[in-house]
């Protein structure tokens, strides 16, 4: 397994529409594992293949047991959206900012699982928000396009010293 480099906002690749996954083979399963490892390493709750420079309609998610658990979504398609909720979002491709985004509160999403089954996922709350955020990546859309407000993450509670230490830590990473 390996961690992969995450592209950040400004990279034109993040604006491309991703291609459907045609085949679930060993190579794809390895990519899924690498994406999961990359997401955990970066403390993220979701990662879409375009974020690591791969034009495939593939998403990994882990919002924690209490919020619905972990999913691998191949060729996901949101077929139903209901209600609305505004919540704070961040993105591994926009590391320094967070913002409030309005999303559907409930969604139904069709997707193919790694064992090739086409399934339907019904999701509320954080899981629903996360799926919508990740599916946007497949269309070349970032949360900053939809955010009602944006703020620098560090402005909230971190001191300048903490910020500097964090930047140093980031530079130290592979
Ligand atoms: Ni994101």
Coordinates of C-alpha atoms and ligand atoms in Angstrom, one line a residue:
X1 CA 0.0 0.0 0.0
X2 CA 1.1 3.6 -0.5
X3 CA -0.1 7.0 0.2
X4 CA -0.8 9.2 -2.8
X5 CA -0.2 12.9 -3.4
X6 CA -3.4 14.9 -3.1
X7 CA -3.9 17.7 -5.7
X8 CA -4.9 21.1 -4.3
X9 CA -7.2 23.8 -5.6
X10 CA -5.7 25.6 -8.6
X11 CA -4.7 22.3 -10.2
X12 CA -6.8 22.1 -13.5
X13 CA -7.1 18.3 -13.1
X14 CA -9.6 18.9 -10.2
X15 CA -11.9 20.6 -12.7
X16 CA -12.2 17.7 -15.1
X17 CA -15.2 15.5 -15.3
X18 CA -14.1 12.0 -14.2
X19 CA -14.6 8.9 -16.5
X20 CA -16.7 5.9 -15.5
X21 CA -15.0 2.9 -14.1
X22 CA -15.2 0.2 -16.8
X23 CA -13.6 -2.7 -15.0
X24 CA -13.1 -3.9 -11.4
X25 CA -9.7 -5.6 -11.5
X26 CA -6.7 -6.1 -9.2
X27 CA -5.3 -2.7 -10.2
X28 CA -8.6 -0.9 -9.2
X29 CA -8.7 -2.8 -5.9
X30 CA -5.2 -1.7 -5.1
X31 CA -6.1 1.9 -6.0
X32 CA -9.0 1.7 -3.6
X33 CA -6.7 0.5 -0.7
X34 CA -4.2 3.3 -1.5
X35 CA -7.0 5.9 -1.6
X36 CA -8.2 4.7 1.8
X37 CA -4.7 4.8 3.3
X38 CA -4.2 8.3 1.8
X39 CA -7.5 9.5 3.3
X40 CA -6.7 8.1 6.8
X41 CA -3.2 9.5 6.7
X42 CA -4.6 12.9 5.9
X43 CA -7.4 12.7 8.6
X44 CA -10.1 13.0 5.9
X45 CA -13.6 11.5 5.9
X46 CA -13.7 11.1 2.1
X47 CA -11.5 11.1 -1.0
X48 CA -12.4 11.0 -4.7
X49 CA -10.1 9.6 -7.4
X50 CA -9.7 13.0 -9.2
X51 CA -8.1 14.4 -6.0
X52 CA -5.1 12.1 -6.5
X53 CA -4.9 12.7 -10.2
X54 CA -7.0 9.8 -11.5
X55 CA -9.9 10.4 -13.8
X56 CA -12.2 7.7 -12.5
X57 CA -15.7 7.8 -10.9
X58 CA -14.5 6.3 -7.6
X59 CA -14.9 7.6 -4.1
X60 CA -13.9 6.3 -0.7
X61 CA -15.7 7.5 2.5
X62 CA -15.3 6.9 6.2
X63 CA -17.5 9.1 8.4
X64 CA -17.0 6.9 11.5
X65 CA -19.3 4.1 12.9
X66 CA -21.6 6.5 14.6
X67 CA -22.3 8.4 11.3
X68 CA -22.9 5.4 9.0
X69 CA -19.4 3.9 8.5
X70 CA -17.2 3.3 5.6
X71 CA -18.0 3.0 1.9
X72 CA -16.4 2.5 -1.5
X73 CA -18.5 3.9 -4.2
X74 CA -17.8 3.0 -7.8
X75 CA -19.7 5.0 -10.4
X76 CA -22.0 6.6 -7.8
X77 CA -25.1 8.3 -9.0
X78 CA -27.3 10.3 -6.6
X79 CA -30.9 9.5 -7.8
X80 CA -32.9 11.3 -5.0
X81 CA -32.3 14.4 -2.9
X82 CA -34.6 15.6 -0.1
X83 CA -34.6 18.4 2.4
X84 CA -31.7 20.8 3.1
X85 CA -29.0 21.3 5.7
X86 CA -26.2 23.8 6.0
X87 CA -23.0 22.5 7.5
X88 CA -19.3 23.3 7.8
X89 CA -17.2 21.6 5.2
X90 CA -13.5 21.2 4.5
X91 CA -11.6 19.4 1.8
X92 CA -8.2 17.7 1.5
X93 CA -7.7 19.6 -1.7
X94 CA -8.5 22.9 -0.1
X95 CA -6.4 22.4 3.1
X96 CA -6.5 25.8 4.6
X97 CA -10.2 26.8 4.3
X98 CA -13.5 25.7 5.6
X99 CA -17.0 27.0 4.8
X100 CA -20.7 26.5 5.2
X101 CA -22.4 24.7 2.3
X102 CA -26.1 23.9 1.8
X103 CA -26.7 20.3 0.8
X104 CA -29.7 17.9 0.7
X105 CA -30.2 16.4 4.1
X106 CA -31.3 13.0 2.6
X107 CA -30.1 11.3 -0.5
X108 CA -30.4 8.0 -2.3
X109 CA -27.3 6.9 -4.1
X110 CA -26.8 4.1 -6.5
X111 CA -23.3 2.7 -6.8
X112 CA -21.3 -0.4 -7.6
X113 CA -19.4 -2.1 -4.8
X114 CA -15.9 -3.5 -5.1
X115 CA -17.4 -7.0 -5.6
X116 CA -19.4 -5.7 -8.6
X117 CA -22.9 -5.5 -7.1
X118 CA -25.0 -2.5 -8.0
X119 CA -26.5 -1.2 -4.7
X120 CA -28.7 1.5 -3.3
X121 CA -27.5 3.6 -0.3
X122 CA -29.9 5.7 1.7
X123 CA -28.1 8.4 3.7
X124 CA -28.9 11.2 6.1
X125 CA -26.8 13.9 7.8
X126 CA -23.0 13.8 7.6
X127 CA -22.9 10.7 5.4
X128 CA -25.3 12.3 2.9
X129 CA -23.3 15.6 3.0
X130 CA -20.0 13.7 2.5
X131 CA -21.4 11.7 -0.5
X132 CA -22.6 14.9 -2.2
X133 CA -19.2 16.6 -1.6
X134 CA -17.3 13.6 -3.1
X135 CA -19.7 13.2 -6.0
X136 CA -19.1 16.9 -6.8
X137 CA -15.4 16.1 -7.2
X138 CA -16.3 13.7 -10.0
X139 CA -17.9 16.6 -11.8
X140 CA -15.0 19.0 -11.3
X141 CA -16.8 20.9 -8.5
X142 CA -15.2 22.0 -5.3
X143 CA -17.0 22.9 -2.1
X144 CA -15.6 26.5 -2.3
X145 CA -17.7 26.9 -5.5
X146 CA -20.9 26.4 -3.3
X147 CA -19.8 27.8 0.1
X148 CA -21.9 30.6 1.6
X149 CA -18.9 31.7 3.5
X150 CA -15.2 30.8 3.7
X151 CA -12.8 31.2 6.5
X152 CA -9.2 30.2 7.2
X153 CA -9.1 27.2 9.4
X154 CA -6.3 28.5 11.6
X155 CA -8.1 31.8 12.3
X156 CA -10.5 30.1 14.7
X157 CA -8.4 28.9 17.6
X158 CA -4.8 28.4 16.5
X159 CA -2.1 30.9 17.4
X160 CA 0.4 32.0 14.8
X161 CA 3.0 29.7 16.4
X162 CA 0.7 26.7 16.0
X163 CA 0.1 27.7 12.4
X164 CA 3.8 27.9 11.7
X165 CA 4.4 24.6 13.4
X166 CA 1.7 23.0 11.3
X167 CA 3.2 24.4 8.0
X168 CA 6.6 23.0 9.1
X169 CA 5.0 19.6 9.8
X170 CA 3.3 19.7 6.3
X171 CA 6.6 20.5 4.6
X172 CA 8.2 17.6 6.4
X173 CA 5.7 15.1 5.0
X174 CA 6.3 13.1 1.9
Ligands
LIG1 NI1 -13.2 17.3 -1.1

